[in-house]
mmCIF file of C-alpha atoms in Angstrom:
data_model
loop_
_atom_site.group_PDB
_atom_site.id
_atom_site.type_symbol
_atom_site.label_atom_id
_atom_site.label_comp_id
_atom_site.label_asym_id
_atom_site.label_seq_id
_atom_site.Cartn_x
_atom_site.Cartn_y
_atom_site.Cartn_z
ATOM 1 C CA UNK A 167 -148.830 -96.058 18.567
ATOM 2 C CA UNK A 168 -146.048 -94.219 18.297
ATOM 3 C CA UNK A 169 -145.569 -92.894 21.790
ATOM 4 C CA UNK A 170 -145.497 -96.862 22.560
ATOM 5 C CA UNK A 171 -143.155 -97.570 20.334
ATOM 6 C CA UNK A 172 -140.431 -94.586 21.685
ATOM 7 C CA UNK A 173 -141.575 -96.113 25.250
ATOM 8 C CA UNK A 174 -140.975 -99.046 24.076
ATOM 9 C CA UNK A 175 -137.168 -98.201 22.491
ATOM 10 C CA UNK A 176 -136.625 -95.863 25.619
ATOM 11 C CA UNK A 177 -137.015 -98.988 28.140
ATOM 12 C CA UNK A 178 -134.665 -101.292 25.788
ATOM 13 C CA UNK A 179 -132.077 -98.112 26.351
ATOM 14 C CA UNK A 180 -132.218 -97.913 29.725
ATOM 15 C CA UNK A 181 -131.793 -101.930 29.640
ATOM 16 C CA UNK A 182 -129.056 -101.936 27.208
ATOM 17 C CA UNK A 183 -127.522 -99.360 29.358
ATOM 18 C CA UNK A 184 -127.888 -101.719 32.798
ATOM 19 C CA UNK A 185 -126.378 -104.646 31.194
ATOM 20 C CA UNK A 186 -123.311 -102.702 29.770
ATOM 21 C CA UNK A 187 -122.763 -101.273 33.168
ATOM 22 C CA UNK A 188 -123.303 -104.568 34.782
ATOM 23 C CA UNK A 189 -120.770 -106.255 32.365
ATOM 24 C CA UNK A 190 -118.436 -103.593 32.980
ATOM 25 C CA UNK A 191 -118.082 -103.750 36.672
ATOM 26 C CA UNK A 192 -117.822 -107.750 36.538
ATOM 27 C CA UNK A 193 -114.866 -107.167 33.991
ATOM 28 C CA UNK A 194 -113.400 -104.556 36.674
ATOM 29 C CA UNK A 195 -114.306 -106.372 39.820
ATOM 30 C CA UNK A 196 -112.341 -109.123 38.311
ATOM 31 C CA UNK A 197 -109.078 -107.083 37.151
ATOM 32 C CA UNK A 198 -109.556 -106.018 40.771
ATOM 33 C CA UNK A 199 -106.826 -106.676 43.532
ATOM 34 C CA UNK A 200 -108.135 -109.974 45.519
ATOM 35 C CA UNK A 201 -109.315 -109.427 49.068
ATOM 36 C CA UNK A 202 -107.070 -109.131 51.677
ATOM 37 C CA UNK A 203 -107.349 -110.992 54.697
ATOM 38 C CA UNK A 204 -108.377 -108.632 57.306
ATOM 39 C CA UNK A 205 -106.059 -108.194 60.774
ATOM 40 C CA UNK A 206 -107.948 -110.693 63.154
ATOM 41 C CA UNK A 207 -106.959 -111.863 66.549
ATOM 42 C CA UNK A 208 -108.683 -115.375 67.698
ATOM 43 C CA UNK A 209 -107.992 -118.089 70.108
ATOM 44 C CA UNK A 210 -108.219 -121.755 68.762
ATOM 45 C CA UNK A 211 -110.281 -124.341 70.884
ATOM 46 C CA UNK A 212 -107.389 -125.695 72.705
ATOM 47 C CA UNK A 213 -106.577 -122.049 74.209
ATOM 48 C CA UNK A 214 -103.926 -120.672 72.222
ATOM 49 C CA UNK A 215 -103.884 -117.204 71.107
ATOM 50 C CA UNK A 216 -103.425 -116.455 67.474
ATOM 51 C CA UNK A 217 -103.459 -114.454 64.816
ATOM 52 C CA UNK A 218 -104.354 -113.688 60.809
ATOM 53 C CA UNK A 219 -100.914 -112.580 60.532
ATOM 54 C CA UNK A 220 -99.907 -116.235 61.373
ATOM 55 C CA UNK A 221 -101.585 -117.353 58.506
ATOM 56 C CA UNK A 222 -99.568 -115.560 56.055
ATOM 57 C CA UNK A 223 -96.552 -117.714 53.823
ATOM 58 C CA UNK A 224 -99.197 -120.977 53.854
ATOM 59 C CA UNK A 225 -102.204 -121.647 51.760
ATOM 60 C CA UNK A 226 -105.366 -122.146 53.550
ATOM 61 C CA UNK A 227 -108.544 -122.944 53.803
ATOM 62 C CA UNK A 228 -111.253 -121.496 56.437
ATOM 63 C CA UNK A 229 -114.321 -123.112 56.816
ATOM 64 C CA UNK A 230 -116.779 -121.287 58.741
ATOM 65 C CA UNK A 231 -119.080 -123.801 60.021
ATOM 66 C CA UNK A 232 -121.806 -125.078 62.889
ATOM 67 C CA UNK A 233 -122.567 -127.789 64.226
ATOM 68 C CA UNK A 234 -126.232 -127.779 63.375
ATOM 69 C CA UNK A 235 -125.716 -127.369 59.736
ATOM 70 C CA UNK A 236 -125.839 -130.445 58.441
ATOM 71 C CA UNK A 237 -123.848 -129.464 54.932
ATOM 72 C CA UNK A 238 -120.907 -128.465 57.310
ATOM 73 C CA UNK A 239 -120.896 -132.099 59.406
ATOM 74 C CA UNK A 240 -121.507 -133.633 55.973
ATOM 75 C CA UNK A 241 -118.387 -132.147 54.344
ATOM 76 C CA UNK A 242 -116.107 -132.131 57.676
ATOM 77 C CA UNK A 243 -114.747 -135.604 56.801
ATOM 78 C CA UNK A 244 -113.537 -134.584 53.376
ATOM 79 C CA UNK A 245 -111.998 -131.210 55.331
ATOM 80 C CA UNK A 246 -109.971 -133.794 57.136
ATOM 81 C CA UNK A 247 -109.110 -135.800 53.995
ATOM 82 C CA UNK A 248 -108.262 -132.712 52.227
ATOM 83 C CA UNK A 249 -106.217 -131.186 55.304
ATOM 84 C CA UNK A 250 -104.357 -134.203 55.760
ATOM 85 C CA UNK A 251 -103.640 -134.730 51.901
ATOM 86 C CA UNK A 252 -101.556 -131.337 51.662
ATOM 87 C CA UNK A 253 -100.646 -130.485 55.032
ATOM 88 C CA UNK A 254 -97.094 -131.920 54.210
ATOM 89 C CA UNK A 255 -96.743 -128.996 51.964
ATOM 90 C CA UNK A 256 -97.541 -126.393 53.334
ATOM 91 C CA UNK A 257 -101.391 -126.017 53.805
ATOM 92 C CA UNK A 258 -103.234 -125.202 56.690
ATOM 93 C CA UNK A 259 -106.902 -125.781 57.729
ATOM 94 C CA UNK A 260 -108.564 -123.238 60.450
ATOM 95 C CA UNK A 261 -112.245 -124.460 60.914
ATOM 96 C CA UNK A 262 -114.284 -121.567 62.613
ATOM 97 C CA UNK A 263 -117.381 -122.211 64.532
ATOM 98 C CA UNK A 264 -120.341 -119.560 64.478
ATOM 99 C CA UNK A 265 -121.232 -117.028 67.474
ATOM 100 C CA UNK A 266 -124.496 -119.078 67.229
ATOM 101 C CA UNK A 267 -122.973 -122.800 68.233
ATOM 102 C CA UNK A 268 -122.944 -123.754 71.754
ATOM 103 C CA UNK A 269 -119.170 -123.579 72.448
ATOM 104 C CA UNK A 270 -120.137 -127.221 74.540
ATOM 105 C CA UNK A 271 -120.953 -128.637 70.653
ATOM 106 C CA UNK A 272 -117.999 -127.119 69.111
ATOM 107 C CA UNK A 273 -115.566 -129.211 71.879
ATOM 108 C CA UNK A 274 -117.445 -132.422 71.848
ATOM 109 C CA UNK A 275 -117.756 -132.747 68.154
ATOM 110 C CA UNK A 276 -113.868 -131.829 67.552
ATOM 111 C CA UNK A 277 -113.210 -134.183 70.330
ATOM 112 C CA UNK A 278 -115.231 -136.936 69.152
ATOM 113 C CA UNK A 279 -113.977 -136.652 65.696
ATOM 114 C CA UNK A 280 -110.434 -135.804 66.038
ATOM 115 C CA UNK A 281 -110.053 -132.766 63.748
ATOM 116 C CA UNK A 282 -106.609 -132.679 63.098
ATOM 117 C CA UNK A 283 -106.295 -128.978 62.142
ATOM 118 C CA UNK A 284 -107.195 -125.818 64.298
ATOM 119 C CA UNK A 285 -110.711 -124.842 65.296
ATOM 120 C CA UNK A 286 -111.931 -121.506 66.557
ATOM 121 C CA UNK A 287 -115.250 -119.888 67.929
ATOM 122 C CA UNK A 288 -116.551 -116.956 66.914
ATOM 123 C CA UNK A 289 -118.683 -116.013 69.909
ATOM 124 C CA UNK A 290 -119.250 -112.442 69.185
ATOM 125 C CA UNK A 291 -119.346 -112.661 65.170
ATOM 126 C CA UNK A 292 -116.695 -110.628 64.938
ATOM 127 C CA UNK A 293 -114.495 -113.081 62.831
ATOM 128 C CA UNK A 294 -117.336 -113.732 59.977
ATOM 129 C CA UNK A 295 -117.167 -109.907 60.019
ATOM 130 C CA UNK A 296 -113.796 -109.324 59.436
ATOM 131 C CA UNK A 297 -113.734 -112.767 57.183
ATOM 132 C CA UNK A 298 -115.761 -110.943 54.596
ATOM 133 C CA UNK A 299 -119.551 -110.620 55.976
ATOM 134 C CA UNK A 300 -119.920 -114.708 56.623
ATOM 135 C CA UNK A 301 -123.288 -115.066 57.065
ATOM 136 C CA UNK A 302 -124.171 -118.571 55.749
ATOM 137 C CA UNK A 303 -122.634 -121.430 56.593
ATOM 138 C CA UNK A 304 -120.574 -123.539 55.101
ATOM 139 C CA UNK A 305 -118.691 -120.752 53.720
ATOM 140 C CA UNK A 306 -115.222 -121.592 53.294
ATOM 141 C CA UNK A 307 -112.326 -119.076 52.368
ATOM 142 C CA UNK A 308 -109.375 -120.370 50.023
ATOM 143 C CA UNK A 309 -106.233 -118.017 51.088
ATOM 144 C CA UNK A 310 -102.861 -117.805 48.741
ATOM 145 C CA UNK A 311 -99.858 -117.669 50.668
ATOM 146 C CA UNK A 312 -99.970 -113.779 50.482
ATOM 147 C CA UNK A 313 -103.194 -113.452 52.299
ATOM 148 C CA UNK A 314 -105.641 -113.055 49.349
ATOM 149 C CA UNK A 315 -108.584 -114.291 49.958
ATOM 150 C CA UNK A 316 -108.406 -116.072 46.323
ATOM 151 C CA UNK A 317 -111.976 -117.905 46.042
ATOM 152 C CA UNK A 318 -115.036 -117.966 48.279
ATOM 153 C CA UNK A 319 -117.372 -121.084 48.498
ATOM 154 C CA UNK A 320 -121.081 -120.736 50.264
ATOM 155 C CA UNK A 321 -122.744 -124.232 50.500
ATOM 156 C CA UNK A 322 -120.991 -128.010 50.232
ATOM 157 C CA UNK A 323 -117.484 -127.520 48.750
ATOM 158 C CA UNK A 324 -116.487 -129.360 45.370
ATOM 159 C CA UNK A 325 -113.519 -131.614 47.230
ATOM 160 C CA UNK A 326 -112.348 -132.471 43.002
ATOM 161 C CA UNK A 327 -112.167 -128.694 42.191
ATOM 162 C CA UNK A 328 -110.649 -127.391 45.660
ATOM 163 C CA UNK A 329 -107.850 -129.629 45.115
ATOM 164 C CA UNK A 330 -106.849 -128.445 41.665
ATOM 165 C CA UNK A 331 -106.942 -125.548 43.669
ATOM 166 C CA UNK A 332 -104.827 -125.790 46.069
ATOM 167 C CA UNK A 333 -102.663 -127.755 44.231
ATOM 168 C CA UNK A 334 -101.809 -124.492 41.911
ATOM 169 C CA UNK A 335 -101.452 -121.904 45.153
ATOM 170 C CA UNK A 336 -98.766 -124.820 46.620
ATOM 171 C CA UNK A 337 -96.863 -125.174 43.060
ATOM 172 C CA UNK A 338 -96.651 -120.946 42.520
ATOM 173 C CA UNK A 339 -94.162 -119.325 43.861
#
């Protein structure tokens, strides 16, 4: 009985002891300096070469998305709303197809719908890499005007929330 009991009080330590730890590294991780976006080069879907660096002085969103995910064609008309809402003021939209969708997909749906901001491919993966490990998609990047990487969204964004959002990167200066 009472080897049970120290077992018992040994295995609440150790758990004790896991959740400090745990609570510890959230409060650090979160004091931490934000991401940085990564040095990427890209061309957009209309052939022009360009750059991370370009992004840098704007606020913007990157949606990494497919065309057989039915989230990301579900949520690509508020993109558009969104886009067009705060373009005006300096924000900036960069839609980035997977290595996985047919480029052939990626023109005809940006052609048939009329995406008014840029769109990219990713055909060897090597922008979800240096995007922060995308792997899911949607996964969309909210980007200060230094080139933090300020909040990361996997799944259908929440249009009410991004725009308080982006509303506070445009008004700081």
């Amino acid at each position: 009985m009472i080897v049970r009991s120290l077992k018992r009080k040994a295995l609440l330590a150790v758990c004790a002891a896991g959740a400090v730890a745990a609570i510890a590294y959230g409060v650090l991780r979160s004091v931490a300096a934000p991401d940085v976006l990564a040095p990427a080069a890209y061309t957009l879907l209309n052939g022009t070469p360009a750059h991370t660096a370009q992004l840098t002085g704007r606020v913007v969103l990157v949606n990494f998305w497919a065309t057989s995910c039915a989230v990301c064609l579900q949520e690509m008309p508020d993109l558009v709303a969104t886009h067009a809402r705060f373009k005006a003021r300096g924000f900036e939209t960069l839609a980035i197809a997977m290595a996985y969708d047919p480029p052939i997909n990626v023109v005809r749906y940006t052609e048939a719908h009329a995406l008014p901001f840029q769109v990219a491919i990713d055909h060897d993966g090597s922008l979800a890499e240096r995007f922060g490990q995308v792997v899911a998609t949607p996964t969309s990047l909210l980007i200060n005007r230094r080139g933090e990487i300020v909040e990361r969204h996997v799944d259908r964004l929440d249009f009410a929330a991004l725009d308080t959002s982006i509303e506070k990167l445009l008004s700081a200066r």
